Short mmCIF file of C-alpha atoms in Angstrom, two decimals:
data_model
loop_
_atom_site.label_atom_id
_atom_site.label_comp_id
_atom_site.label_asym_id
_atom_site.label_seq_id
_atom_site.Cartn_x
_atom_site.Cartn_y
_atom_site.Cartn_z
CA MET A 2 0.13 -0.06 0.02
CA PRO A 3 1.75 3.26 -0.74
CA ALA A 4 2.39 5.78 1.98
CA ALA A 5 -0.42 8.58 2.14
CA PRO A 6 0.75 11.85 0.48
CA ARG A 7 2.38 14.14 2.83
CA PHE A 8 1.99 18.17 3.73
CA PHE A 9 3.06 20.85 5.50
CA CYS A 10 0.74 22.38 7.55
CA PRO A 11 1.99 25.67 9.86
CA ALA A 12 -1.31 25.82 11.72
CA GLN A 13 -1.56 24.08 15.44
CA LEU A 14 -2.24 20.32 14.75
CA LEU A 15 -4.39 18.70 17.46
CA THR A 16 -6.08 15.37 17.21
CA GLY A 17 -10.12 15.77 16.61
CA ALA A 18 -9.58 19.50 15.04
CA THR A 19 -11.11 20.35 11.62
CA ILE A 20 -8.65 22.60 9.67
CA ASN A 21 -8.32 24.09 6.14
CA LEU A 22 -5.10 22.96 4.71
CA PRO A 23 -2.74 26.17 3.18
CA SER A 24 -3.35 27.03 0.19
CA ASN A 25 -0.33 25.28 -1.52
CA ALA A 26 -1.36 21.76 -0.16
CA ALA A 27 -4.75 22.57 -0.84
CA ARG A 28 -3.69 22.77 -5.05
CA HIS A 29 -1.74 19.48 -4.43
CA VAL A 30 -4.66 17.66 -3.10
CA GLN A 31 -6.90 18.74 -6.21
CA VAL A 32 -3.77 17.81 -8.54
CA LEU A 33 -3.29 14.22 -6.94
CA ARG A 34 -7.23 13.89 -7.31
CA LEU A 35 -7.73 12.58 -3.72
CA GLN A 36 -11.22 12.65 -2.53
CA PRO A 37 -12.84 12.84 0.63
CA GLY A 38 -12.19 10.09 2.97
CA ASN A 39 -8.56 9.85 1.78
CA THR A 40 -6.10 10.07 4.38
CA ILE A 41 -2.81 11.92 4.15
CA THR A 42 0.08 12.96 6.56
CA LEU A 43 0.56 16.41 8.08
CA PHE A 44 3.50 17.59 10.05
CA GLY A 45 4.63 21.40 10.35
CA ALA A 46 6.82 23.64 12.83
CA ALA A 47 3.18 23.81 15.14
CA SER A 48 2.21 20.39 14.77
CA SER A 49 3.20 19.45 18.42
CA ALA A 50 5.86 20.17 21.06
CA HIS A 51 7.56 17.11 20.56
CA GLY A 52 7.82 17.03 16.70
CA GLY A 53 6.42 14.16 14.75
CA GLU A 54 3.64 14.02 12.17
CA PHE A 55 -0.25 13.50 12.16
CA GLU A 56 -3.02 11.23 10.29
CA ALA A 57 -5.69 13.13 8.32
CA THR A 58 -8.76 12.73 7.19
CA ILE A 59 -9.95 14.88 3.63
CA ALA A 60 -13.41 16.16 4.77
CA ASP A 61 -14.24 18.00 2.03
CA ILE A 62 -13.06 19.43 -1.47
CA GLY A 63 -13.82 22.87 -2.34
CA ARG A 64 -13.15 25.23 -5.36
CA HIS A 65 -9.87 26.76 -3.23
CA GLU A 66 -10.33 25.03 0.08
CA VAL A 67 -9.72 21.52 1.41
CA ARG A 68 -10.93 20.66 5.03
CA VAL A 69 -9.46 17.98 7.12
CA VAL A 70 -9.86 16.34 10.77
CA VAL A 71 -6.63 15.44 12.14
CA GLY A 72 -6.52 12.19 13.47
CA SER A 73 -3.65 10.76 15.15
CA HIS A 74 -0.25 11.76 16.43
CA HIS A 75 2.69 9.69 15.46
CA PRO A 76 6.10 10.78 17.19
CA VAL A 77 8.54 9.40 14.58
CA GLU A 78 11.57 11.70 13.81
CA ARG A 79 13.95 10.88 10.45
CA GLU A 80 16.59 13.39 11.89
CA PRO A 81 20.35 13.12 11.48
CA ALA A 82 21.97 12.10 15.75
CA ARG A 83 23.16 15.44 15.36
CA GLU A 84 22.55 19.06 14.37
CA ILE A 85 24.08 20.25 11.01
CA HIS A 86 24.48 23.82 10.06
CA LEU A 87 25.64 24.87 6.43
CA ALA A 88 27.02 28.31 5.53
CA ILE A 89 27.32 28.19 1.71
CA GLY A 90 28.31 30.86 -0.31
CA MET A 91 25.66 30.21 -3.05
CA PRO A 92 26.50 28.94 -6.44
CA ALA A 93 25.02 30.58 -9.28
CA ASN A 94 21.83 29.87 -11.67
CA GLU A 95 19.45 26.88 -10.20
CA ARG A 96 22.30 25.41 -8.42
CA MET A 97 21.17 26.58 -5.02
CA ASP A 98 17.55 25.71 -5.38
CA TRP A 99 18.91 22.09 -6.19
CA LEU A 100 21.30 22.06 -3.12
CA VAL A 101 18.78 23.21 -1.01
CA GLU A 102 16.54 20.54 -1.87
CA LYS A 103 19.76 18.01 -1.56
CA ALA A 104 20.54 19.32 1.53
CA THR A 105 17.25 18.92 3.17
CA GLU A 106 16.50 15.70 2.29
CA LEU A 107 20.47 15.18 3.63
CA GLY A 108 18.84 16.23 7.26
CA VAL A 109 20.69 19.80 7.17
CA THR A 110 19.05 21.92 9.99
CA ILE A 111 19.86 25.26 8.81
CA ILE A 112 21.07 26.67 5.30
CA GLN A 113 22.52 30.08 5.86
CA PRO A 114 23.30 31.79 2.54
CA LEU A 115 26.30 34.21 1.70
CA MET A 116 27.68 36.24 -0.72
CA THR A 117 31.34 35.92 -1.00
CA GLU A 118 33.87 37.50 -3.14
CA ARG A 119 33.81 35.28 -5.56
CA CYS A 120 30.12 34.78 -6.06
CA VAL A 121 28.46 35.01 -8.97
CA VAL A 122 25.31 35.74 -7.59
CA ARG A 123 24.91 39.57 -6.47
CA LEU A 124 21.59 40.33 -4.96
CA ASP A 125 19.69 43.64 -4.09
CA GLU A 126 17.25 43.66 -0.60
CA ALA A 127 14.38 42.97 -2.39
CA ARG A 128 15.80 39.95 -4.59
CA ALA A 129 17.49 38.41 -1.48
CA ARG A 130 13.94 38.14 0.49
CA LYS A 131 12.24 36.64 -2.57
CA LYS A 132 15.16 34.50 -2.89
CA THR A 133 15.07 33.52 0.57
CA ALA A 134 11.42 32.50 0.40
CA HIS A 135 11.74 30.68 -2.56
CA TRP A 136 14.63 28.21 -0.69
CA ASN A 137 12.34 28.30 2.28
CA SER A 138 9.37 26.92 -0.11
CA ILE A 139 11.81 24.32 -1.61
CA ALA A 140 12.98 23.17 1.72
CA ILE A 141 9.19 22.33 2.65
CA ALA A 142 8.70 20.57 -0.52
CA ALA A 143 11.64 18.34 0.18
CA CYS A 144 10.58 17.31 3.04
CA GLU A 145 7.42 16.58 2.18
CA GLN A 146 8.94 13.72 -0.26
CA CYS A 147 11.62 12.79 2.06
CA GLY A 148 9.60 11.87 5.17
CA ARG A 149 11.24 14.90 7.56
CA ASN A 150 8.61 16.17 10.12
CA ARG A 151 11.53 19.15 10.60
CA VAL A 152 11.47 21.64 8.01
CA PRO A 153 15.40 23.20 7.81
CA SER A 154 15.70 27.00 8.27
CA VAL A 155 17.07 28.97 5.25
CA PHE A 156 18.17 32.17 6.74
CA ASP A 157 18.58 35.62 5.13
CA VAL A 158 21.22 36.32 2.63
CA MET A 159 23.98 37.52 4.38
CA ALA A 160 27.34 39.19 3.29
CA MET A 161 30.17 37.41 4.69
CA PRO A 162 32.00 39.59 6.46
CA ALA A 163 29.13 40.71 8.27
CA TRP A 164 27.88 36.83 8.74
CA GLY A 165 31.32 36.51 10.65
CA ARG A 166 30.91 39.40 12.78
CA GLN A 167 27.99 37.76 14.10
CA LEU A 168 29.76 34.49 15.23
CA ASP A 169 30.27 35.08 18.91
CA GLY A 170 30.38 31.36 20.07
CA THR A 171 27.00 31.11 21.21
CA GLY A 172 23.52 30.13 19.74
CA VAL A 173 22.95 28.25 16.61
CA VAL A 174 26.61 29.28 15.17
CA GLY A 175 27.93 27.29 18.17
CA GLY A 176 29.45 24.07 18.45
CA THR A 177 32.09 22.80 15.93
CA ARG A 178 33.23 24.67 12.99
CA LEU A 179 34.42 23.55 9.87
CA VAL A 180 35.72 25.08 6.51
CA LEU A 181 36.24 22.98 3.51
CA SER A 182 39.47 24.19 2.21
CA LEU A 183 42.02 23.14 -0.65
CA ARG A 184 44.73 23.68 2.03
CA PRO A 185 47.50 21.03 1.55
CA HIS A 186 47.87 20.71 5.44
CA ALA A 187 43.89 20.40 5.70
CA ARG A 188 43.12 16.86 7.75
CA PRO A 189 40.50 14.67 5.71
CA LEU A 190 37.31 15.18 6.88
CA ARG A 191 36.37 11.45 6.61
CA GLN A 192 39.60 10.64 8.67
CA THR A 193 38.05 13.37 11.42
CA ILE A 194 34.85 11.51 11.53
CA GLY A 195 36.45 8.44 11.41
CA ASP A 196 39.01 9.02 14.53
CA ARG A 197 36.40 10.26 16.36
CA LEU A 198 37.60 13.70 16.84
CA LEU A 199 34.24 15.80 16.60
CA PRO A 200 32.68 16.38 19.80
CA ASP A 201 28.86 15.87 20.30
CA GLY A 202 26.74 18.78 19.29
CA PRO A 203 25.72 20.81 16.02
CA VAL A 204 28.60 21.35 13.17
CA THR A 205 28.75 24.40 11.12
CA VAL A 206 30.26 23.81 7.79
CA LEU A 207 31.39 26.81 5.56
CA SER A 208 31.74 25.69 2.11
CA GLY A 209 32.93 28.32 -0.86
CA PRO A 210 30.70 29.34 -4.32
CA GLU A 211 32.65 28.34 -7.58
CA GLY A 212 36.20 29.41 -7.18
CA GLY A 213 35.94 28.62 -3.67
CA LEU A 214 36.89 31.25 -0.61
CA SER A 215 39.39 33.84 -1.07
CA THR A 216 42.40 33.50 0.91
CA GLY A 217 41.17 36.40 3.23
CA GLU A 218 38.01 35.00 3.58
CA GLU A 219 39.40 31.28 4.66
CA GLU A 220 41.87 33.34 6.75
CA LEU A 221 38.67 35.01 8.64
CA ALA A 222 37.08 31.60 9.04
CA ILE A 223 39.92 29.99 10.68
CA THR A 224 40.31 33.24 13.34
CA LEU A 225 36.65 32.25 14.20
CA GLY A 226 37.45 29.00 14.94
CA PHE A 227 36.87 27.07 11.76
CA ALA A 228 38.93 24.21 11.43
CA PRO A 229 40.36 23.54 7.63
CA VAL A 230 38.81 20.36 6.18
CA SER A 231 39.37 18.64 2.93
CA LEU A 232 37.38 16.04 1.07
CA GLY A 233 40.25 14.54 -1.22
CA ALA A 234 42.78 15.44 -3.89
CA ARG A 235 39.57 16.23 -6.78
CA VAL A 236 38.28 19.74 -6.68
CA LEU A 237 34.85 19.32 -6.41
CA ARG A 238 32.03 22.09 -7.54
CA SER A 239 30.79 23.95 -5.10
CA GLU A 240 27.23 22.42 -4.80
CA THR A 241 28.79 18.91 -4.67
CA ALA A 242 31.54 19.72 -1.92
CA ALA A 243 28.93 21.21 0.55
CA LEU A 244 26.37 17.78 -0.14
CA VAL A 245 29.32 15.41 0.27
CA ALA A 246 30.22 16.83 3.48
CA LEU A 247 26.31 16.80 4.77
CA THR A 248 26.91 13.28 3.49
CA LEU A 249 29.67 12.21 5.90
CA LEU A 250 28.32 14.40 9.01
CA ALA A 251 24.57 13.16 8.72
#
């Protein structure tokens, strides 16, 4: 029996409640040609104090609205053992979209898009806000597809110097800090993990755009406590490098 379609619902979910699905989810229900009585799965940031997902039954499908009755809660989670935060110099074209989708599937907790010296992408404030909203919608769709019940946060775009100034050793940017590096003496990330040299707690991975971080940016990262790590002898595309690191850490 195929799994029930999954939908993100930011509203408070309580067993027995009747709610209207968000407009995007409602349209998806109609595209799938679901009918009253069909079962779906709901999850969301406000679904429960302890996360998880809810069964729900479609009660009514209107022209623009879909009402469902929220059923039983299942405390299932599909998260990695540790929080993984990705700070990424934005790759060009649609590669950032693809990166957000795949990073979400791999279990990333936070994505911080950065404008670095070698970024091809340059965004003004209005475009940056639109891009952030777009990337958050991609993260939601990826969670619906892959089974995650916790949607990663895609933060507002920041210039790397400003982001560096906010790193004070506390909050979401605390824990272990790693920067992907081509330096000859950078320790292989695979070896670092295999030798159990990573302490418990969140890991922040900093990765550059096409062409990598500049020498000055990498030096700044090191002064902020980022340890240089490598992914091997081959030079990987920016989006590939970030995803390889996430795969090793997840």
